[in-house]
C-alpha atoms as a printed R data frame, in Angstrom:
    type eleno elety resid chain resno       x       y       z
1   ATOM     1    CA   MET     A     1 126.367  91.235  33.762
2   ATOM     2    CA   ALA     A     2 122.548  91.280  33.974
3   ATOM     3    CA   ASP     A     3 122.072  87.367  33.913
4   ATOM     4    CA   ASP     A     4 124.386  86.774  36.765
5   ATOM     5    CA   LEU     A     5 122.728  89.483  38.849
6   ATOM     6    CA   LEU     A     6 118.782  87.649  38.135
7   ATOM     7    CA   SER     A     7 120.754  84.402  39.443
8   ATOM     8    CA   SER     A     8 122.099  85.647  42.243
9   ATOM     9    CA   LYS     A     9 120.015  86.472  46.178
10  ATOM    10    CA   LEU     A    10 120.279  90.344  45.224
11  ATOM    11    CA   GLY     A    11 117.216  92.261  46.168
12  ATOM    12    CA   LYS     A    12 115.251  88.457  47.121
13  ATOM    13    CA   GLN     A    13 113.517  87.436  50.573
14  ATOM    14    CA   THR     A    14 116.900  85.332  51.706
15  ATOM    15    CA   ASP     A    15 116.868  83.094  55.058
16  ATOM    16    CA   TYR     A    16 119.862  83.482  56.642
17  ATOM    17    CA   VAL     A    17 122.428  80.220  56.910
18  ATOM    18    CA   THR     A    18 124.407  79.546  60.213
19  ATOM    19    CA   GLN     A    19 125.897  76.457  59.186
20  ATOM    20    CA   TYR     A    20 128.789  76.598  57.081
21  ATOM    21    CA   THR     A    21 127.420  76.682  53.513
22  ATOM    22    CA   PRO     A    22 130.526  77.810  50.475
23  ATOM    23    CA   SER     A    23 127.994  77.670  48.099
24  ATOM    24    CA   LEU     A    24 126.457  80.796  49.191
25  ATOM    25    CA   LEU     A    25 129.255  82.727  47.140
26  ATOM    26    CA   PHE     A    26 128.624  84.356  44.210
27  ATOM    27    CA   PRO     A    27 131.122  85.268  41.654
28  ATOM    28    CA   ILE     A    28 130.433  88.335  38.675
29  ATOM    29    CA   THR     A    29 132.412  88.695  36.132
30  ATOM    30    CA   ARG     A    30 134.703  91.899  36.248
31  ATOM    31    CA   GLN     A    31 135.085  91.041  32.020
32  ATOM    32    CA   GLU     A    32 132.021  92.981  31.221
33  ATOM    33    CA   SER     A    33 131.822  96.097  33.062
34  ATOM    34    CA   ARG     A    34 135.524  95.686  31.778
35  ATOM    35    CA   LYS     A    35 134.554  95.991  28.334
36  ATOM    36    CA   LEU     A    36 132.579  98.610  28.498
37  ATOM    37    CA   LEU     A    37 135.526 100.912  29.879
38  ATOM    38    CA   GLY     A    38 137.418  99.394  26.901
39  ATOM    39    CA   ILE     A    39 139.846  97.209  29.303
40  ATOM    40    CA   GLU     A    40 140.127  94.225  27.302
41  ATOM    41    CA   GLY     A    41 143.357  91.483  27.838
42  ATOM    42    CA   ASP     A    42 146.216  91.665  29.523
43  ATOM    43    CA   PRO     A    43 147.852  93.663  30.850
44  ATOM    44    CA   LEU     A    44 145.452  95.604  32.981
45  ATOM    45    CA   PRO     A    45 146.423  99.159  33.112
46  ATOM    46    CA   PHE     A    46 146.611  99.152  36.299
47  ATOM    47    CA   VAL     A    47 147.696  97.106  39.763
48  ATOM    48    CA   GLY     A    48 145.158  97.146  42.909
49  ATOM    49    CA   MET     A    49 143.167  95.099  44.953
50  ATOM    50    CA   ASP     A    50 139.893  95.536  46.731
51  ATOM    51    CA   ILE     A    51 139.643  95.157  50.424
52  ATOM    52    CA   TRP     A    52 136.905  94.757  52.678
53  ATOM    53    CA   THR     A    53 136.692  94.130  56.313
54  ATOM    54    CA   ALA     A    54 134.075  92.535  58.264
55  ATOM    55    CA   TYR     A    55 133.232  93.767  61.550
56  ATOM    56    CA   GLU     A    56 130.688  90.741  62.391
57  ATOM    57    CA   MET     A    57 132.502  87.972  61.758
58  ATOM    58    CA   SER     A    58 132.211  84.692  64.906
59  ATOM    59    CA   TRP     A    59 132.118  81.065  65.042
60  ATOM    60    CA   LEU     A    60 132.248  78.375  67.713
61  ATOM    61    CA   ASP     A    61 135.293  77.226  68.773
62  ATOM    62    CA   LYS     A    62 135.651  73.591  69.028
63  ATOM    63    CA   LYS     A    63 133.630  73.301  72.533
64  ATOM    64    CA   GLY     A    64 131.037  75.436  71.463
65  ATOM    65    CA   LYS     A    65 131.860  78.375  72.701
66  ATOM    66    CA   PRO     A    66 131.635  81.443  70.333
67  ATOM    67    CA   GLN     A    67 134.623  83.795  69.429
68  ATOM    68    CA   VAL     A    68 133.649  87.046  67.337
69  ATOM    69    CA   ALA     A    69 136.410  88.940  64.959
70  ATOM    70    CA   ILE     A    70 136.773  91.609  62.737
71  ATOM    71    CA   GLY     A    71 137.731  90.064  59.190
72  ATOM    72    CA   GLU     A    72 140.252  91.901  56.726
73  ATOM    73    CA   PHE     A    73 139.576  90.054  52.590
74  ATOM    74    CA   ARG     A    74 142.045  91.310  49.742
75  ATOM    75    CA   ILE     A    75 140.744  90.091  46.209
76  ATOM    76    CA   PRO     A    76 143.133  91.030  43.691
77  ATOM    77    CA   CYS     A    77 142.373  93.033  40.795
78  ATOM    78    CA   GLN     A    78 143.564  90.932  38.137
79  ATOM    79    CA   SER     A    79 140.898  88.174  39.564
80  ATOM    80    CA   PRO     A    80 138.577  87.843  37.170
81  ATOM    81    CA   SER     A    81 135.711  87.714  39.212
82  ATOM    82    CA   ILE     A    82 134.572  89.622  42.190
83  ATOM    83    CA   ILE     A    83 131.991  88.231  45.287
84  ATOM    84    CA   GLU     A    84 128.645  90.103  45.227
85  ATOM    85    CA   SER     A    85 128.244  91.510  48.101
86  ATOM    86    CA   LYS     A    86 125.098  90.181  49.879
87  ATOM    87    CA   SER     A    87 126.355  86.737  48.876
88  ATOM    88    CA   PHE     A    88 129.756  87.656  50.621
89  ATOM    89    CA   LYS     A    89 127.919  88.209  53.931
90  ATOM    90    CA   LEU     A    90 125.923  85.147  53.776
91  ATOM    91    CA   TYR     A    91 128.921  83.143  53.088
92  ATOM    92    CA   LEU     A    92 129.843  84.493  56.661
93  ATOM    93    CA   ASN     A    93 127.152  84.339  58.581
94  ATOM    94    CA   SER     A    94 126.997  80.766  57.701
95  ATOM    95    CA   LEU     A    95 130.060  80.040  60.139
96  ATOM    96    CA   ASN     A    96 127.796  81.868  63.279
97  ATOM    97    CA   GLN     A    97 127.255  77.990  64.244
98  ATOM    98    CA   THR     A    98 130.164  76.308  62.582
99  ATOM    99    CA   ARG     A    99 132.699  74.933  64.938
100 ATOM   100    CA   PHE     A   100 136.830  75.630  63.676
101 ATOM   101    CA   ASP     A   101 139.315  73.855  66.058
102 ATOM   102    CA   SER     A   102 141.204  77.337  65.698
103 ATOM   103    CA   VAL     A   103 141.594  80.575  64.201
104 ATOM   104    CA   ARG     A   104 143.698  79.109  61.191
105 ATOM   105    CA   ASP     A   105 141.544  77.088  59.994
106 ATOM   106    CA   VAL     A   106 138.923  79.526  60.167
107 ATOM   107    CA   ILE     A   107 141.248  81.634  57.865
108 ATOM   108    CA   SER     A   108 142.372  78.793  55.740
109 ATOM   109    CA   THR     A   109 138.953  77.978  55.365
110 ATOM   110    CA   LEU     A   110 137.756  81.303  54.249
111 ATOM   111    CA   GLU     A   111 141.044  81.195  51.755
112 ATOM   112    CA   SER     A   112 140.703  78.589  50.259
113 ATOM   113    CA   ASP     A   113 136.441  78.904  49.501
114 ATOM   114    CA   LEU     A   114 137.110  82.813  48.569
115 ATOM   115    CA   SER     A   115 140.210  82.105  46.161
116 ATOM   116    CA   VAL     A   116 137.629  79.832  44.640
117 ATOM   117    CA   ALA     A   117 135.038  82.363  43.650
118 ATOM   118    CA   ALA     A   118 136.747  84.791  43.095
119 ATOM   119    CA   GLY     A   119 139.470  82.281  40.567
120 ATOM   120    CA   ALA     A   120 143.020  83.889  41.737
121 ATOM   121    CA   PRO     A   121 144.328  83.997  45.264
122 ATOM   122    CA   VAL     A   122 142.702  86.036  48.301
123 ATOM   123    CA   ILE     A   123 144.435  86.837  51.890
124 ATOM   124    CA   VAL     A   124 142.870  87.304  54.262
125 ATOM   125    CA   GLN     A   125 143.425  88.542  57.979
126 ATOM   126    CA   VAL     A   126 141.145  87.412  60.671
127 ATOM   127    CA   THR     A   127 141.878  89.632  64.524
128 ATOM   128    CA   PRO     A   128 140.210  88.859  67.653
129 ATOM   129    CA   LEU     A   129 138.169  91.409  68.701
130 ATOM   130    CA   ALA     A   130 139.704  91.841  71.986
131 ATOM   131    CA   GLN     A   131 142.731  92.513  70.124
132 ATOM   132    CA   ALA     A   132 140.678  95.231  68.132
133 ATOM   133    CA   LEU     A   133 140.272  97.817  70.223
134 ATOM   134    CA   GLN     A   134 141.203 101.094  68.789
135 ATOM   135    CA   ARG     A   135 142.741 104.198  69.940
136 ATOM   136    CA   GLY     A   136 139.581 106.930  70.368
137 ATOM   137    CA   LEU     A   137 137.166 104.047  70.703
138 ATOM   138    CA   GLY     A   138 135.499 103.106  74.017
139 ATOM   139    CA   HIS     A   139 134.851 100.389  75.725
140 ATOM   140    CA   TYR     A   140 133.132  98.990  78.471
141 ATOM   141    CA   THR     A   141 134.483  98.961  81.987
142 ATOM   142    CA   GLY     A   142 135.248  96.319  84.295
143 ATOM   143    CA   GLU     A   143 135.778  93.138  83.632
144 ATOM   144    CA   ASN     A   144 135.147  90.950  80.617
145 ATOM   145    CA   LEU     A   145 134.226  87.531  80.471
146 ATOM   146    CA   ASP     A   146 134.868  86.135  76.834
147 ATOM   147    CA   GLN     A   147 137.886  84.472  77.777
148 ATOM   148    CA   LEU     A   148 136.803  82.234  80.105
149 ATOM   149    CA   ASP     A   149 137.234  78.778  78.926
150 ATOM   150    CA   VAL     A   150 133.424  77.205  78.750
151 ATOM   151    CA   GLU     A   151 131.695  74.304  77.218
152 ATOM   152    CA   VAL     A   152 128.942  75.797  75.483
153 ATOM   153    CA   GLN     A   153 125.725  73.723  75.044
154 ATOM   154    CA   ASP     A   154 122.392  76.334  74.859
155 ATOM   155    CA   TYR     A   155 121.884  78.486  72.138
156 ATOM   156    CA   GLN     A   156 118.560  79.501  73.310
157 ATOM   157    CA   PRO     A   157 117.943  81.648  76.203
158 ATOM   158    CA   ASN     A   158 118.035  79.538  78.854
159 ATOM   159    CA   PRO     A   159 118.204  81.411  82.868
160 ATOM   160    CA   GLU     A   160 118.515  78.011  84.953
161 ATOM   161    CA   LEU     A   161 122.421  78.529  83.886
162 ATOM   162    CA   LEU     A   162 122.105  81.864  85.807
163 ATOM   163    CA   ARG     A   163 123.419  81.121  89.791
164 ATOM   164    CA   CYS     A   164 124.804  82.405  92.636
165 ATOM   165    CA   ASP     A   165 127.004  79.642  94.267
166 ATOM   166    CA   ARG     A   166 127.994  81.835  97.128
167 ATOM   167    CA   PRO     A   167 124.667  83.031  98.153
168 ATOM   168    CA   ASP     A   168 126.887  85.693 101.414
169 ATOM   169    CA   TYR     A   169 129.296  86.782  99.109
170 ATOM   170    CA   PHE     A   170 128.152  90.070  98.464
171 ATOM   171    CA   VAL     A   171 130.370  92.233  95.454
172 ATOM   172    CA   HIS     A   172 130.143  94.674  93.339
173 ATOM   173    CA   GLU     A   173 130.877  94.784  90.370
174 ATOM   174    CA   SER     A   174 131.078  95.088  86.368
175 ATOM   175    CA   LEU     A   175 131.506  92.265  83.814
176 ATOM   176    CA   ASN     A   176 130.668  92.659  80.119
177 ATOM   177    CA   SER     A   177 130.945  90.490  77.263
178 ATOM   178    CA   ASP     A   178 131.403  91.049  73.555
179 ATOM   179    CA   LEU     A   179 129.278  87.955  72.256
180 ATOM   180    CA   LEU     A   180 125.865  88.471  72.530
181 ATOM   181    CA   LYS     A   181 124.108  87.534  69.085
182 ATOM   182    CA   THR     A   182 120.907  87.255  69.033
183 ATOM   183    CA   ASN     A   183 118.610  87.648  65.785
184 ATOM   184    CA   CYS     A   184 115.572  90.264  64.263
185 ATOM   185    CA   PRO     A   185 112.275  88.328  64.490
186 ATOM   186    CA   VAL     A   186 110.962  89.560  61.683
187 ATOM   187    CA   THR     A   187 113.678  88.829  59.090
188 ATOM   188    CA   GLY     A   188 116.547  86.370  60.697
189 ATOM   189    CA   GLN     A   189 119.333  89.017  60.409
190 ATOM   190    CA   PRO     A   190 121.928  88.426  62.944
191 ATOM   191    CA   ASP     A   191 122.370  91.083  65.308
192 ATOM   192    CA   TRP     A   192 125.855  91.615  67.527
193 ATOM   193    CA   ALA     A   193 125.994  93.644  70.608
194 ATOM   194    CA   SER     A   194 128.022  94.132  73.809
195 ATOM   195    CA   ILE     A   195 126.809  93.768  76.322
196 ATOM   196    CA   TYR     A   196 127.871  95.476  80.491
197 ATOM   197    CA   ILE     A   197 126.672  94.078  83.345
198 ATOM   198    CA   GLU     A   198 126.223  95.931  86.602
199 ATOM   199    CA   TYR     A   199 125.047  94.899  89.937
200 ATOM   200    CA   GLN     A   200 125.229  94.706  93.573
201 ATOM   201    CA   GLY     A   201 124.180  91.711  95.642
202 ATOM   202    CA   ALA     A   202 125.901  88.059  95.563
203 ATOM   203    CA   ALA     A   203 128.073  87.160  93.601
204 ATOM   204    CA   ILE     A   204 127.080  85.621  90.493
205 ATOM   205    CA   ASP     A   205 129.114  82.437  88.350
206 ATOM   206    CA   ARG     A   206 131.198  84.226  85.764
207 ATOM   207    CA   GLU     A   207 130.570  80.626  83.465
208 ATOM   208    CA   GLY     A   208 127.195  80.147  84.105
209 ATOM   209    CA   LEU     A   209 126.263  83.908  83.180
210 ATOM   210    CA   LEU     A   210 128.707  83.721  79.865
211 ATOM   211    CA   LYS     A   211 126.880  80.521  78.907
212 ATOM   212    CA   TYR     A   212 123.451  82.836  79.821
213 ATOM   213    CA   ILE     A   213 124.641  85.567  77.226
214 ATOM   214    CA   ILE     A   214 125.527  83.415  74.895
215 ATOM   215    CA   SER     A   215 122.671  80.920  75.028
216 ATOM   216    CA   PHE     A   216 120.435  83.986  73.384
217 ATOM   217    CA   ARG     A   217 122.725  83.301  69.702
218 ATOM   218    CA   SER     A   218 119.673  81.523  67.914
219 ATOM   219    CA   GLN     A   219 116.519  84.010  70.430
220 ATOM   220    CA   GLN     A   220 114.752  85.698  67.423
221 ATOM   221    CA   ASP     A   221 113.237  89.248  69.051
222 ATOM   222    CA   PHE     A   222 114.153  92.974  69.387
223 ATOM   223    CA   HIS     A   223 116.888  94.501  71.054
224 ATOM   224    CA   GLU     A   224 114.523  96.090  74.051
225 ATOM   225    CA   HIS     A   225 113.152  92.835  74.310
226 ATOM   226    CA   CYS     A   226 116.100  90.456  74.982
227 ATOM   227    CA   VAL     A   227 117.905  93.541  77.387
228 ATOM   228    CA   GLU     A   228 114.350  93.226  79.075
229 ATOM   229    CA   ARG     A   229 114.623  89.778  79.737
230 ATOM   230    CA   ILE     A   230 118.690  89.410  80.536
231 ATOM   231    CA   PHE     A   231 117.747  92.189  83.154
232 ATOM   232    CA   MET     A   232 114.204  90.014  84.875
233 ATOM   233    CA   ASP     A   233 116.316  86.786  84.316
234 ATOM   234    CA   ILE     A   234 119.483  87.953  86.480
235 ATOM   235    CA   SER     A   235 116.443  90.010  88.939
236 ATOM   236    CA   ALA     A   236 114.836  86.331  89.064
237 ATOM   237    CA   ARG     A   237 117.634  83.684  89.341
238 ATOM   238    CA   CYS     A   238 120.567  86.354  91.335
239 ATOM   239    CA   GLN     A   239 118.077  88.639  92.997
240 ATOM   240    CA   PRO     A   240 120.807  91.491  93.482
241 ATOM   241    CA   GLN     A   241 120.126  95.066  95.160
242 ATOM   242    CA   LYS     A   242 121.388  96.424  92.818
243 ATOM   243    CA   LEU     A   243 121.085  96.053  88.613
244 ATOM   244    CA   THR     A   244 122.399  97.208  85.292
245 ATOM   245    CA   VAL     A   245 122.004  95.729  82.304
246 ATOM   246    CA   TYR     A   246 123.387  98.025  79.347
247 ATOM   247    CA   ALA     A   247 123.539  96.613  75.630
248 ATOM   248    CA   ARG     A   248 125.234  97.992  72.657
249 ATOM   249    CA   TYR     A   249 124.243  96.840  69.324
250 ATOM   250    CA   THR     A   250 125.792  97.110  65.931
251 ATOM   251    CA   ARG     A   251 124.231  99.072  63.521
252 ATOM   252    CA   ARG     A   252 122.130  98.426  60.757
253 ATOM   253    CA   GLY     A   253 120.966 100.479  58.065
254 ATOM   254    CA   GLY     A   254 123.064 103.745  59.519
255 ATOM   255    CA   VAL     A   255 121.116 102.953  63.462
256 ATOM   256    CA   ASP     A   256 122.692 101.617  66.407
257 ATOM   257    CA   ILE     A   257 120.141 100.584  68.806
258 ATOM   258    CA   ASN     A   258 121.855 100.259  72.759
259 ATOM   259    CA   PRO     A   259 118.991  99.625  75.043
260 ATOM   260    CA   TYR     A   260 119.925 100.261  78.548
261 ATOM   261    CA   ARG     A   261 117.694  98.585  82.008
262 ATOM   262    CA   SER     A   262 118.277  99.339  85.650
263 ATOM   263    CA   ASN     A   263 116.960  99.543  89.065
264 ATOM   264    CA   GLU     A   264 119.128 102.500  89.741
265 ATOM   265    CA   SER     A   265 117.765 106.157  88.361
266 ATOM   266    CA   GLY     A   266 120.802 108.211  86.176
267 ATOM   267    CA   GLU     A   267 121.922 107.644  82.300
268 ATOM   268    CA   PRO     A   268 124.123 105.469  80.550
269 ATOM   269    CA   GLU     A   269 127.040 106.472  79.230
270 ATOM   270    CA   ASP     A   270 127.608 107.399  75.822
271 ATOM   271    CA   PHE     A   271 130.307 105.879  73.595
272 ATOM   272    CA   ARG     A   272 130.916 104.459  70.151
273 ATOM   273    CA   LEU     A   273 132.748 100.545  70.848
274 ATOM   274    CA   VAL     A   274 135.014  99.193  68.319
275 ATOM   275    CA   ARG     A   275 132.557  97.266  66.165
276 ATOM   276    CA   GLN     A   276 130.356 100.123  65.863
């Protein structure tokens, strides 16, 4: 096992690959650890499985629009190998900029690759985030933009996507999206967030707003800077009378960061989202 771990990416500086790369998966044999417990050969003295839950799964649909989901992976304990956890995370991240025709294609790909790595059939369940809201956990008020059928080409911040098609039509509305992804400027590690935008003023084109949010997908910057950039871009391009931007990021190292920017006084509501 020591030789296996020396060959893995564990504890080493790593580049985060964003295009599908199944070779990232690193299997580690169960045999050596089981020998230390006096477990050799078949049958095993137990049955069971290893259940992994991934709260930050994402990929692109065939139009380039990001999809977000929660994944569950069941690896039978009879499999000859486990999958080293960092390699598993890197493999999942490699789907981030990869296009799939359907959720079924994502599941089929995952089941095939993980089964090869583990040496036994792995069962995969993928639940779109919109269906995964758990009782007792919060979500933003207002309308979610993520079901809009948009074609996406920009993955670096593009404020020109923001526009008000009817500058004479004033509204007060609350919009949200679970498709905000930025990246750590130090490590390149992906950072996932849900964003809330409340404004009063000329109606903002919703498709353009969603594509603008998605355009941060390859941006490397700190959470706070990204939210301030979004606030300033909307202010400059759409000139709302009132504007609030609130992003809740998933935790890293036990800490989540949730920047809130507004041109009105008051404090944001504090709650946990399903991925937090």
